[in-house]
Amino acid sequence: PLRFNPGKIGTAARMEEIRYSINEIFASVQGEGLLAGTPAVFVRLQGCPLHCPWCDTKYSWKEDGSGTAKIPLSEVLVKDSRPRSADATLDELVNLILERWPRIPLVVITGGEPAEQPIRPLTERLIAAGKRVSLETSGFLEIDVAPETFVTVSPKITVPGGRVLDSALERADEVKMVIGDESDLAALDAITDKIPESTPISLQPLSMEESAASLCFRTAVERGGRYRVSVQLHKVLRVR
Ligand code: SF4
């Protein structure tokens, strides 16, 4: 697929060239963050360079050409947690979503790290078709999406090579931080002055562990204001 490069995108000819590398597409209910509870189509793009130890989508890590199995687009609709991907053009991807799930209001573009791929045209097309669109990114790369896109930045700053761009924190509609212990909270506090004051900060317990959940609850109650707790509903309820 074309790698993120806004300067190379924009003409009709370029649009036709855009291809996405997709790991899976499925309908469920958004279980995390401010939009929790909303029925959504999840588009999981393939590839992420960060390799967080706690990642629950490790099968989305591998890039094309490094051993990832290639599958037809229709097979990404079948859940199968293996490194694999299908390629699709912008038209193929948008048409698939609109035709298969016409009544679902929200499309969540996730990964992997979706900002590695040219997501602006995808967000523009889906919004023009009447969908609400949400992006889930680590903020590791510049975020280039339609202005109406709801952006969740989930900083991965405690892993080797992890970083979050100031521009990503400024653009975020929500910052969602995975909290395992006090060190994660300290890492969050170190970037908080880069997050606009009106932006909600969601604390998400690492792997829904009891001690992490207790720390998140305690911190949100103590700090109040824009702090909240993000519960992974799908894990609590054991549904996908
Ligand atoms: Fe997994 Fe997200 Fe970390 Fe990438 S940034 S390794 S997808 S948790």
mmCIF file of C-alpha atoms and ligand atoms in Angstrom:
data_model
loop_
_atom_site.group_PDB
_atom_site.id
_atom_site.type_symbol
_atom_site.label_atom_id
_atom_site.label_comp_id
_atom_site.label_asym_id
_atom_site.label_seq_id
_atom_site.Cartn_x
_atom_site.Cartn_y
_atom_site.Cartn_z
ATOM 1 C CA PRO A 1 0.000 0.000 0.000
ATOM 2 C CA LEU A 2 0.955 3.629 -0.343
ATOM 3 C CA ARG A 3 2.531 4.838 2.841
ATOM 4 C CA PHE A 4 1.300 7.969 4.562
ATOM 5 C CA ASN A 5 2.257 10.940 2.445
ATOM 6 C CA PRO A 6 -0.381 13.620 2.117
ATOM 7 C CA GLY A 7 1.625 15.411 -0.528
ATOM 8 C CA LYS A 8 1.122 12.490 -2.861
ATOM 9 C CA ILE A 9 -2.632 12.213 -2.439
ATOM 10 C CA GLY A 10 -5.450 14.387 -3.626
ATOM 11 C CA THR A 11 -6.079 13.986 -7.337
ATOM 12 C CA ALA A 12 -8.607 11.545 -8.742
ATOM 13 C CA ALA A 13 -5.788 9.545 -10.342
ATOM 14 C CA ARG A 14 -4.017 9.231 -7.003
ATOM 15 C CA MET A 15 -7.230 8.172 -5.270
ATOM 16 C CA GLU A 16 -7.507 5.218 -7.626
ATOM 17 C CA GLU A 17 -3.996 4.138 -6.713
ATOM 18 C CA ILE A 18 -4.605 4.034 -2.979
ATOM 19 C CA ARG A 19 -4.665 0.549 -1.540
ATOM 20 C CA TYR A 20 -5.205 -0.430 2.060
ATOM 21 C CA SER A 21 -3.729 -3.409 3.847
ATOM 22 C CA ILE A 22 -6.513 -4.785 6.039
ATOM 23 C CA ASN A 23 -6.358 -7.397 8.777
ATOM 24 C CA GLU A 24 -10.039 -7.718 9.621
ATOM 25 C CA ILE A 25 -13.403 -5.984 9.375
ATOM 26 C CA PHE A 26 -16.238 -6.801 11.729
ATOM 27 C CA ALA A 27 -19.320 -5.279 13.300
ATOM 28 C CA SER A 28 -19.637 -5.024 17.057
ATOM 29 C CA VAL A 29 -20.210 -2.414 19.734
ATOM 30 C CA GLN A 30 -17.481 0.057 20.613
ATOM 31 C CA GLY A 31 -16.385 -1.128 24.031
ATOM 32 C CA GLU A 32 -13.885 1.563 25.007
ATOM 33 C CA GLY A 33 -13.580 5.275 25.519
ATOM 34 C CA LEU A 34 -16.092 8.058 25.077
ATOM 35 C CA LEU A 35 -18.036 6.326 22.296
ATOM 36 C CA ALA A 36 -18.514 3.098 24.284
ATOM 37 C CA GLY A 37 -21.865 1.496 23.649
ATOM 38 C CA THR A 38 -22.165 2.630 20.030
ATOM 39 C CA PRO A 39 -22.677 -0.058 17.353
ATOM 40 C CA ALA A 40 -19.704 0.156 15.032
ATOM 41 C CA VAL A 41 -17.936 -1.391 12.092
ATOM 42 C CA PHE A 42 -14.288 -1.975 13.011
ATOM 43 C CA VAL A 43 -11.727 -1.732 10.241
ATOM 44 C CA ARG A 44 -8.438 -3.117 11.514
ATOM 45 C CA LEU A 45 -5.593 -2.024 9.267
ATOM 46 C CA GLN A 46 -2.507 -4.204 9.124
ATOM 47 C CA GLY A 47 0.866 -3.189 10.522
ATOM 48 C CA CYS A 48 2.263 -1.570 13.652
ATOM 49 C CA PRO A 49 5.921 -0.848 14.418
ATOM 50 C CA LEU A 50 5.591 -0.379 18.187
ATOM 51 C CA HIS A 51 5.146 -3.930 19.493
ATOM 52 C CA CYS A 52 3.746 -3.114 22.935
ATOM 53 C CA PRO A 53 4.142 -6.159 25.229
ATOM 54 C CA TRP A 54 0.483 -6.052 26.291
ATOM 55 C CA CYS A 55 -0.878 -5.670 22.746
ATOM 56 C CA ASP A 56 -4.017 -7.770 22.300
ATOM 57 C CA THR A 57 -3.847 -7.572 18.506
ATOM 58 C CA LYS A 58 -0.334 -8.867 17.905
ATOM 59 C CA TYR A 59 -1.600 -10.553 14.765
ATOM 60 C CA SER A 60 -1.911 -7.084 13.237
ATOM 61 C CA TRP A 61 1.803 -6.302 13.571
ATOM 62 C CA LYS A 62 3.416 -7.782 10.510
ATOM 63 C CA GLU A 63 3.835 -5.687 7.419
ATOM 64 C CA ASP A 64 3.224 -6.910 3.906
ATOM 65 C CA GLY A 65 6.177 -8.850 2.555
ATOM 66 C CA SER A 66 7.416 -10.061 5.948
ATOM 67 C CA GLY A 67 5.515 -13.297 6.183
ATOM 68 C CA THR A 68 1.964 -12.014 6.436
ATOM 69 C CA ALA A 69 -0.438 -14.337 4.638
ATOM 70 C CA LYS A 70 -2.323 -12.672 1.806
ATOM 71 C CA ILE A 71 -6.023 -13.385 1.741
ATOM 72 C CA PRO A 72 -8.919 -12.247 -0.454
ATOM 73 C CA LEU A 73 -10.888 -9.262 0.830
ATOM 74 C CA SER A 74 -13.946 -11.414 1.601
ATOM 75 C CA GLU A 75 -11.900 -13.381 4.166
ATOM 76 C CA VAL A 76 -11.183 -10.390 6.399
ATOM 77 C CA LEU A 77 -14.853 -10.652 7.390
ATOM 78 C CA VAL A 78 -14.086 -13.942 9.155
ATOM 79 C CA LYS A 79 -12.469 -13.618 12.578
ATOM 80 C CA ASP A 80 -9.092 -15.349 12.593
ATOM 81 C CA SER A 81 -6.357 -13.994 14.869
ATOM 82 C CA ARG A 82 -3.417 -14.746 12.582
ATOM 83 C CA PRO A 83 -1.020 -12.347 10.857
ATOM 84 C CA ARG A 84 -2.731 -11.912 7.531
ATOM 85 C CA SER A 85 -4.004 -9.171 5.344
ATOM 86 C CA ALA A 86 -6.057 -8.382 2.290
ATOM 87 C CA ASP A 87 -5.471 -5.483 -0.030
ATOM 88 C CA ALA A 88 -8.338 -3.278 -1.115
ATOM 89 C CA THR A 89 -8.724 -0.102 -3.089
ATOM 90 C CA LEU A 90 -10.479 2.862 -1.510
ATOM 91 C CA ASP A 91 -13.634 2.091 -3.520
ATOM 92 C CA GLU A 92 -13.612 -1.585 -2.604
ATOM 93 C CA LEU A 93 -13.211 -0.861 1.086
ATOM 94 C CA VAL A 94 -15.836 1.896 1.275
ATOM 95 C CA ASN A 95 -18.357 -0.081 -0.807
ATOM 96 C CA LEU A 96 -17.885 -3.155 1.356
ATOM 97 C CA ILE A 97 -18.608 -1.212 4.540
ATOM 98 C CA LEU A 98 -21.596 0.679 3.146
ATOM 99 C CA GLU A 99 -23.205 -2.319 1.463
ATOM 100 C CA ARG A 100 -22.725 -4.802 4.273
ATOM 101 C CA TRP A 101 -23.552 -2.552 7.216
ATOM 102 C CA PRO A 102 -25.849 0.233 5.926
ATOM 103 C CA ARG A 103 -27.495 0.811 9.311
ATOM 104 C CA ILE A 104 -24.437 0.923 11.560
ATOM 105 C CA PRO A 105 -23.724 4.590 12.323
ATOM 106 C CA LEU A 106 -20.055 4.453 13.331
ATOM 107 C CA VAL A 107 -16.914 3.197 11.590
ATOM 108 C CA VAL A 108 -13.860 2.742 13.826
ATOM 109 C CA ILE A 109 -10.564 2.773 11.970
ATOM 110 C CA THR A 110 -8.045 0.951 14.094
ATOM 111 C CA GLY A 111 -5.015 -1.304 13.886
ATOM 112 C CA GLY A 112 -2.247 -1.940 14.181
ATOM 113 C CA GLU A 113 -1.321 1.666 13.653
ATOM 114 C CA PRO A 114 -3.805 3.026 11.105
ATOM 115 C CA ALA A 115 -1.933 6.300 10.605
ATOM 116 C CA GLU A 116 0.706 4.334 8.692
ATOM 117 C CA GLN A 117 -1.762 4.146 5.824
ATOM 118 C CA PRO A 118 -3.409 6.974 3.834
ATOM 119 C CA ILE A 119 -6.557 7.250 5.937
ATOM 120 C CA ARG A 120 -7.707 10.776 5.068
ATOM 121 C CA PRO A 121 -9.524 9.741 1.855
ATOM 122 C CA LEU A 122 -11.126 6.831 3.716
ATOM 123 C CA THR A 123 -12.439 9.103 6.475
ATOM 124 C CA GLU A 124 -13.644 11.675 3.919
ATOM 125 C CA ARG A 125 -15.554 9.111 1.873
ATOM 126 C CA LEU A 126 -17.212 7.488 4.864
ATOM 127 C CA ILE A 127 -18.260 10.827 6.348
ATOM 128 C CA ALA A 128 -19.627 11.977 2.972
ATOM 129 C CA ALA A 129 -21.689 8.766 2.942
ATOM 130 C CA GLY A 130 -23.250 9.692 6.290
ATOM 131 C CA LYS A 131 -21.139 7.623 8.667
ATOM 132 C CA ARG A 132 -19.592 8.871 11.860
ATOM 133 C CA VAL A 133 -15.919 7.979 11.828
ATOM 134 C CA SER A 134 -13.545 7.376 14.694
ATOM 135 C CA LEU A 135 -9.788 6.851 14.501
ATOM 136 C CA GLU A 136 -7.792 4.976 17.135
ATOM 137 C CA THR A 137 -4.101 5.784 16.963
ATOM 138 C CA SER A 138 -1.056 5.849 19.204
ATOM 139 C CA GLY A 139 -0.232 9.356 17.972
ATOM 140 C CA PHE A 140 3.128 8.040 16.816
ATOM 141 C CA LEU A 141 2.651 9.573 13.351
ATOM 142 C CA GLU A 142 1.008 12.730 12.020
ATOM 143 C CA ILE A 143 -2.766 12.405 11.969
ATOM 144 C CA ASP A 144 -4.269 13.309 8.611
ATOM 145 C CA VAL A 145 -8.021 12.713 8.600
ATOM 146 C CA ALA A 146 -11.241 14.540 7.693
ATOM 147 C CA PRO A 147 -11.884 17.289 10.290
ATOM 148 C CA GLU A 148 -15.145 15.645 11.433
ATOM 149 C CA THR A 149 -13.301 12.470 12.474
ATOM 150 C CA PHE A 150 -13.396 11.652 16.183
ATOM 151 C CA VAL A 151 -9.770 10.992 17.099
ATOM 152 C CA THR A 152 -8.726 8.875 20.060
ATOM 153 C CA VAL A 153 -5.019 9.094 20.802
ATOM 154 C CA SER A 154 -3.745 6.269 22.986
ATOM 155 C CA PRO A 155 -0.104 7.182 23.669
ATOM 156 C CA LYS A 156 2.387 4.317 23.781
ATOM 157 C CA ILE A 157 5.222 6.186 25.443
ATOM 158 C CA THR A 158 6.432 3.560 27.874
ATOM 159 C CA VAL A 159 7.555 1.031 25.237
ATOM 160 C CA PRO A 160 11.002 1.182 23.594
ATOM 161 C CA GLY A 161 10.793 3.501 20.601
ATOM 162 C CA GLY A 162 7.391 4.749 21.700
ATOM 163 C CA ARG A 163 6.502 8.414 21.322
ATOM 164 C CA VAL A 164 3.506 10.644 20.866
ATOM 165 C CA LEU A 165 3.588 13.730 18.694
ATOM 166 C CA ASP A 166 2.513 17.060 20.186
ATOM 167 C CA SER A 167 0.349 17.588 17.099
ATOM 168 C CA ALA A 168 -1.463 14.319 17.800
ATOM 169 C CA LEU A 169 -2.225 15.346 21.386
ATOM 170 C CA GLU A 170 -3.494 18.709 20.134
ATOM 171 C CA ARG A 171 -5.756 17.038 17.557
ATOM 172 C CA ALA A 172 -7.156 14.383 19.907
ATOM 173 C CA ASP A 173 -10.837 14.441 20.829
ATOM 174 C CA GLU A 174 -9.961 12.011 23.591
ATOM 175 C CA VAL A 175 -6.677 10.825 25.061
ATOM 176 C CA LYS A 176 -6.917 7.260 26.309
ATOM 177 C CA MET A 177 -4.004 6.000 28.362
ATOM 178 C CA VAL A 178 -3.480 2.364 29.283
ATOM 179 C CA ILE A 179 -2.570 2.311 32.977
ATOM 180 C CA GLY A 180 -0.922 -0.693 34.637
ATOM 181 C CA ASP A 181 0.779 1.009 37.577
ATOM 182 C CA GLU A 182 2.016 4.348 38.903
ATOM 183 C CA SER A 183 4.799 4.526 36.300
ATOM 184 C CA ASP A 184 2.201 4.718 33.511
ATOM 185 C CA LEU A 185 0.445 7.484 35.388
ATOM 186 C CA ALA A 186 3.766 9.343 35.706
ATOM 187 C CA ALA A 187 4.336 8.940 31.950
ATOM 188 C CA LEU A 188 0.882 10.385 31.317
ATOM 189 C CA ASP A 189 1.515 13.284 33.661
ATOM 190 C CA ALA A 190 4.714 14.082 31.751
ATOM 191 C CA ILE A 191 2.713 14.823 28.574
ATOM 192 C CA THR A 192 -0.440 16.283 30.110
ATOM 193 C CA ASP A 193 0.618 19.882 29.525
ATOM 194 C CA LYS A 194 0.537 19.129 25.772
ATOM 195 C CA ILE A 195 -3.105 18.035 25.919
ATOM 196 C CA PRO A 196 -5.616 20.888 25.528
ATOM 197 C CA GLU A 197 -7.555 21.484 28.747
ATOM 198 C CA SER A 198 -10.909 20.662 27.165
ATOM 199 C CA THR A 199 -9.791 17.212 25.995
ATOM 200 C CA PRO A 200 -11.077 14.306 28.118
ATOM 201 C CA ILE A 201 -8.456 11.903 29.457
ATOM 202 C CA SER A 202 -9.609 8.309 29.788
ATOM 203 C CA LEU A 203 -7.660 5.971 32.054
ATOM 204 C CA GLN A 204 -7.921 2.400 30.832
ATOM 205 C CA PRO A 205 -6.862 -0.411 33.188
ATOM 206 C CA LEU A 206 -4.169 -2.595 31.606
ATOM 207 C CA SER A 207 -5.728 -5.915 30.591
ATOM 208 C CA MET A 208 -8.567 -5.155 33.005
ATOM 209 C CA GLU A 209 -6.340 -6.206 35.920
ATOM 210 C CA GLU A 210 -7.806 -5.581 39.358
ATOM 211 C CA SER A 211 -4.904 -3.486 40.696
ATOM 212 C CA ALA A 212 -4.821 -1.402 37.522
ATOM 213 C CA ALA A 213 -8.590 -0.891 37.628
ATOM 214 C CA SER A 214 -8.375 0.192 41.247
ATOM 215 C CA LEU A 215 -5.626 2.715 40.408
ATOM 216 C CA CYS A 216 -7.642 4.122 37.499
ATOM 217 C CA PHE A 217 -10.812 4.459 39.561
ATOM 218 C CA ARG A 218 -8.946 6.091 42.446
ATOM 219 C CA THR A 219 -7.112 8.516 40.175
ATOM 220 C CA ALA A 220 -10.240 9.546 38.275
ATOM 221 C CA VAL A 221 -12.120 10.190 41.521
ATOM 222 C CA GLU A 222 -9.231 12.111 43.110
ATOM 223 C CA ARG A 223 -8.555 14.261 40.053
ATOM 224 C CA GLY A 224 -12.094 14.668 38.779
ATOM 225 C CA GLY A 225 -12.471 17.245 35.995
ATOM 226 C CA ARG A 226 -11.690 15.761 32.622
ATOM 227 C CA TYR A 227 -10.454 12.431 33.968
ATOM 228 C CA ARG A 228 -12.580 9.348 33.442
ATOM 229 C CA VAL A 229 -12.199 5.586 33.394
ATOM 230 C CA SER A 230 -12.447 3.606 30.170
ATOM 231 C CA VAL A 231 -13.759 0.129 30.843
ATOM 232 C CA GLN A 232 -13.298 -2.445 28.072
ATOM 233 C CA LEU A 233 -16.945 -3.492 27.916
ATOM 234 C CA HIS A 234 -16.313 -6.328 25.478
ATOM 235 C CA LYS A 235 -13.850 -7.917 27.908
ATOM 236 C CA VAL A 236 -16.120 -7.461 30.920
ATOM 237 C CA LEU A 237 -19.101 -8.869 29.058
ATOM 238 C CA ARG A 238 -16.999 -11.413 27.128
ATOM 239 C CA VAL A 239 -18.463 -10.514 23.785
ATOM 240 C CA ARG A 240 -16.812 -9.332 20.659
HETATM 241 FE FE1 SF4 B 1 -0.569 -3.104 19.629
HETATM 242 FE FE2 SF4 B 1 -1.498 -0.592 19.577
HETATM 243 FE FE3 SF4 B 1 0.884 -1.119 20.699
HETATM 244 FE FE4 SF4 B 1 0.606 -1.269 18.071
HETATM 245 S S1 SF4 B 1 0.389 0.593 19.331
HETATM 246 S S2 SF4 B 1 1.641 -2.761 19.367
HETATM 247 S S3 SF4 B 1 -1.478 -2.086 17.865
HETATM 248 S S4 SF4 B 1 -1.116 -1.835 21.419
#
